[in-house]
Amino acid sequence: MALLQVLGRYPGVNFQVVNNSGRVNFTNIKNKRPIAVTWGVFPGREIMQPTIVDPIAFNQWRTEAFGLWTEQWGKLYEPDSCSRKIIDSISESYYLVNLVDNDFPKGNCLWEVMDDMFARRNLNDKLENKQTLSEWIDMHSPRN
């Protein structure tokens, strides 16, 4: 939640946050259209292909990403083991996030975003903020 709380200070940063179930799928990418991030440049050749962030594809990719935790790592351990329980907990409680700093000429601000996020998380802890990420998203999502 702290990340989303600070991202408003960085209008040049696009983001998307999804959870394993897909219930949380929050982005600031207008109309959920793909955005170019970089280009495939190879020595002695023209630019070959753009690298894009596509919110729809990113949401589809979440199944594969979270599946790696449970289907690959999780199956290495017995179902009742502490290791398996940790992996299952991560799969159910973590978020898959992408951040794109679109202000290339200005320099990378993503480390500053991370520093602000950790400071905000510490403040939330001090304030004993009990609001969930889903509640925060519901409060800050545009109304249809």
CSV table of C-alpha atoms in Angstrom, one decimal:
chain,number,residue,atom,x,y,z
A,1,MET,CA,0.0,0.0,0.0
A,2,ALA,CA,2.9,2.4,0.8
A,3,LEU,CA,4.0,2.2,-2.8
A,4,LEU,CA,0.7,3.3,-4.2
A,5,GLN,CA,0.5,6.1,-1.6
A,6,VAL,CA,3.8,7.7,-2.8
A,7,LEU,CA,3.4,7.1,-6.6
A,8,GLY,CA,1.1,10.2,-6.9
A,9,ARG,CA,4.3,12.3,-6.4
A,10,TYR,CA,5.8,10.7,-9.5
A,11,PRO,CA,3.5,11.5,-12.4
A,12,GLY,CA,6.1,10.2,-14.9
A,13,VAL,CA,6.0,6.7,-13.5
A,14,ASN,CA,3.5,4.2,-14.8
A,15,PHE,CA,2.7,1.2,-12.6
A,16,GLN,CA,0.6,-1.9,-12.4
A,17,VAL,CA,0.0,-4.0,-9.3
A,18,VAL,CA,-1.6,-7.5,-9.4
A,19,ASN,CA,-2.1,-10.3,-6.9
A,20,ASN,CA,-2.2,-14.0,-7.4
A,21,SER,CA,-6.0,-14.2,-7.6
A,22,GLY,CA,-6.3,-11.3,-10.0
A,23,ARG,CA,-8.7,-9.5,-7.6
A,24,VAL,CA,-6.2,-6.7,-7.3
A,25,ASN,CA,-5.3,-5.3,-10.7
A,26,PHE,CA,-4.5,-1.6,-10.3
A,27,THR,CA,-2.7,0.6,-12.9
A,28,ASN,CA,-2.4,4.2,-13.9
A,29,ILE,CA,-1.8,3.3,-17.6
A,30,LYS,CA,-4.6,5.2,-19.5
A,31,ASN,CA,-7.0,2.9,-21.3
A,32,LYS,CA,-4.7,0.0,-20.4
A,33,ARG,CA,-2.8,0.5,-23.6
A,34,PRO,CA,0.7,-0.8,-24.1
A,35,ILE,CA,3.6,1.7,-23.5
A,36,ALA,CA,7.0,1.5,-25.0
A,37,VAL,CA,9.8,1.1,-22.5
A,38,THR,CA,13.0,0.6,-24.6
A,39,TRP,CA,14.0,-0.7,-28.0
A,40,GLY,CA,16.0,-3.7,-29.1
A,41,VAL,CA,19.2,-2.3,-30.4
A,42,PHE,CA,21.9,-4.6,-31.8
A,43,PRO,CA,25.3,-3.7,-33.2
A,44,GLY,CA,25.4,-3.0,-36.9
A,45,ARG,CA,21.6,-3.3,-37.2
A,46,GLU,CA,18.6,-1.0,-37.1
A,47,ILE,CA,16.3,-0.9,-34.1
A,48,MET,CA,14.6,-4.3,-34.2
A,49,GLN,CA,11.7,-4.2,-31.8
A,50,PRO,CA,10.3,-2.2,-28.9
A,51,THR,CA,10.0,-3.6,-25.4
A,52,ILE,CA,6.6,-2.7,-24.2
A,53,VAL,CA,4.6,-2.9,-21.0
A,54,ASP,CA,1.2,-4.2,-21.8
A,55,PRO,CA,-1.2,-4.1,-18.8
A,56,ILE,CA,-3.4,-6.9,-20.3
A,57,ALA,CA,-0.5,-9.2,-21.0
A,58,PHE,CA,1.0,-8.4,-17.5
A,59,ASN,CA,-2.2,-9.5,-15.9
A,60,GLN,CA,-2.1,-12.7,-17.9
A,61,TRP,CA,1.5,-13.2,-16.9
A,62,ARG,CA,0.7,-13.1,-13.2
A,63,THR,CA,-0.6,-16.7,-13.5
A,64,GLU,CA,2.7,-17.9,-14.7
A,65,ALA,CA,4.7,-15.8,-12.2
A,66,PHE,CA,2.8,-16.9,-9.2
A,67,GLY,CA,2.6,-20.4,-10.5
A,68,LEU,CA,6.4,-20.6,-10.3
A,69,TRP,CA,6.1,-20.2,-6.5
A,70,THR,CA,3.6,-23.0,-6.0
A,71,GLU,CA,4.2,-25.3,-8.9
A,72,GLN,CA,8.0,-25.1,-9.1
A,73,TRP,CA,9.4,-24.1,-5.7
A,74,GLY,CA,6.5,-25.3,-3.6
A,75,LYS,CA,6.5,-28.8,-4.9
A,76,LEU,CA,10.1,-29.2,-3.7
A,77,TYR,CA,8.8,-29.5,-0.2
A,78,GLU,CA,6.3,-31.6,1.7
A,79,PRO,CA,2.9,-30.0,2.0
A,80,ASP,CA,3.1,-29.5,5.8
A,81,SER,CA,6.7,-28.3,5.9
A,82,CYS,CA,7.6,-24.8,7.1
A,83,SER,CA,9.3,-24.1,3.8
A,84,ARG,CA,6.1,-25.0,1.8
A,85,LYS,CA,4.0,-22.9,4.1
A,86,ILE,CA,6.3,-19.9,3.6
A,87,ILE,CA,6.1,-20.3,-0.2
A,88,ASP,CA,2.3,-20.7,-0.1
A,89,SER,CA,2.1,-17.6,2.1
A,90,ILE,CA,4.2,-15.6,-0.3
A,91,SER,CA,2.1,-16.7,-3.3
A,92,GLU,CA,-1.1,-15.6,-1.5
A,93,SER,CA,0.1,-12.4,0.0
A,94,TYR,CA,2.7,-10.8,-2.3
A,95,TYR,CA,2.0,-8.6,-5.3
A,96,LEU,CA,3.5,-8.6,-8.8
A,97,VAL,CA,4.5,-5.0,-9.6
A,98,ASN,CA,5.9,-3.2,-12.6
A,99,LEU,CA,7.2,0.4,-12.6
A,100,VAL,CA,8.2,2.4,-15.6
A,101,ASP,CA,9.9,5.7,-15.4
A,102,ASN,CA,8.9,7.6,-18.5
A,103,ASP,CA,11.0,10.6,-18.1
A,104,PHE,CA,14.2,9.2,-19.7
A,105,PRO,CA,16.0,12.6,-20.2
A,106,LYS,CA,15.6,13.5,-16.5
A,107,GLY,CA,17.2,10.3,-15.2
A,108,ASN,CA,15.9,7.4,-13.2
A,109,CYS,CA,13.7,8.2,-10.2
A,110,LEU,CA,12.8,4.6,-9.3
A,111,TRP,CA,15.3,4.4,-6.4
A,112,GLU,CA,13.8,7.5,-5.0
A,113,VAL,CA,10.3,5.9,-5.3
A,114,MET,CA,11.6,2.9,-3.3
A,115,ASP,CA,13.1,5.2,-0.6
A,116,ASP,CA,9.8,7.1,-0.4
A,117,MET,CA,7.9,3.8,-0.2
A,118,PHE,CA,9.9,2.5,2.7
A,119,ALA,CA,9.6,5.8,4.6
A,120,ARG,CA,5.8,5.8,4.0
A,121,ARG,CA,5.6,2.2,5.2
A,122,ASN,CA,7.4,3.2,8.4
A,123,LEU,CA,5.0,6.0,8.9
A,124,ASN,CA,2.0,3.7,8.3
A,125,ASP,CA,3.5,1.3,10.9
A,126,LYS,CA,3.8,4.2,13.4
A,127,LEU,CA,0.3,5.4,12.7
A,128,GLU,CA,-0.9,1.8,13.0
A,129,ASN,CA,-2.6,2.1,9.7
A,130,LYS,CA,-4.8,-1.1,9.4
A,131,GLN,CA,-6.2,-0.3,5.9
A,132,THR,CA,-5.7,-3.1,3.4
A,133,LEU,CA,-4.4,-2.6,-0.1
A,134,SER,CA,-7.8,-3.6,-1.5
A,135,GLU,CA,-9.6,-1.0,0.6
A,136,TRP,CA,-7.1,1.7,-0.4
A,137,ILE,CA,-7.6,0.9,-4.1
A,138,ASP,CA,-11.4,0.9,-3.7
A,139,MET,CA,-11.1,4.4,-2.1
A,140,HIS,CA,-8.8,5.8,-4.8
A,141,SER,CA,-10.2,4.1,-8.0
A,142,PRO,CA,-12.2,6.3,-10.4
A,143,ARG,CA,-15.9,5.9,-10.0
A,144,ASN,CA,-17.8,4.6,-13.1
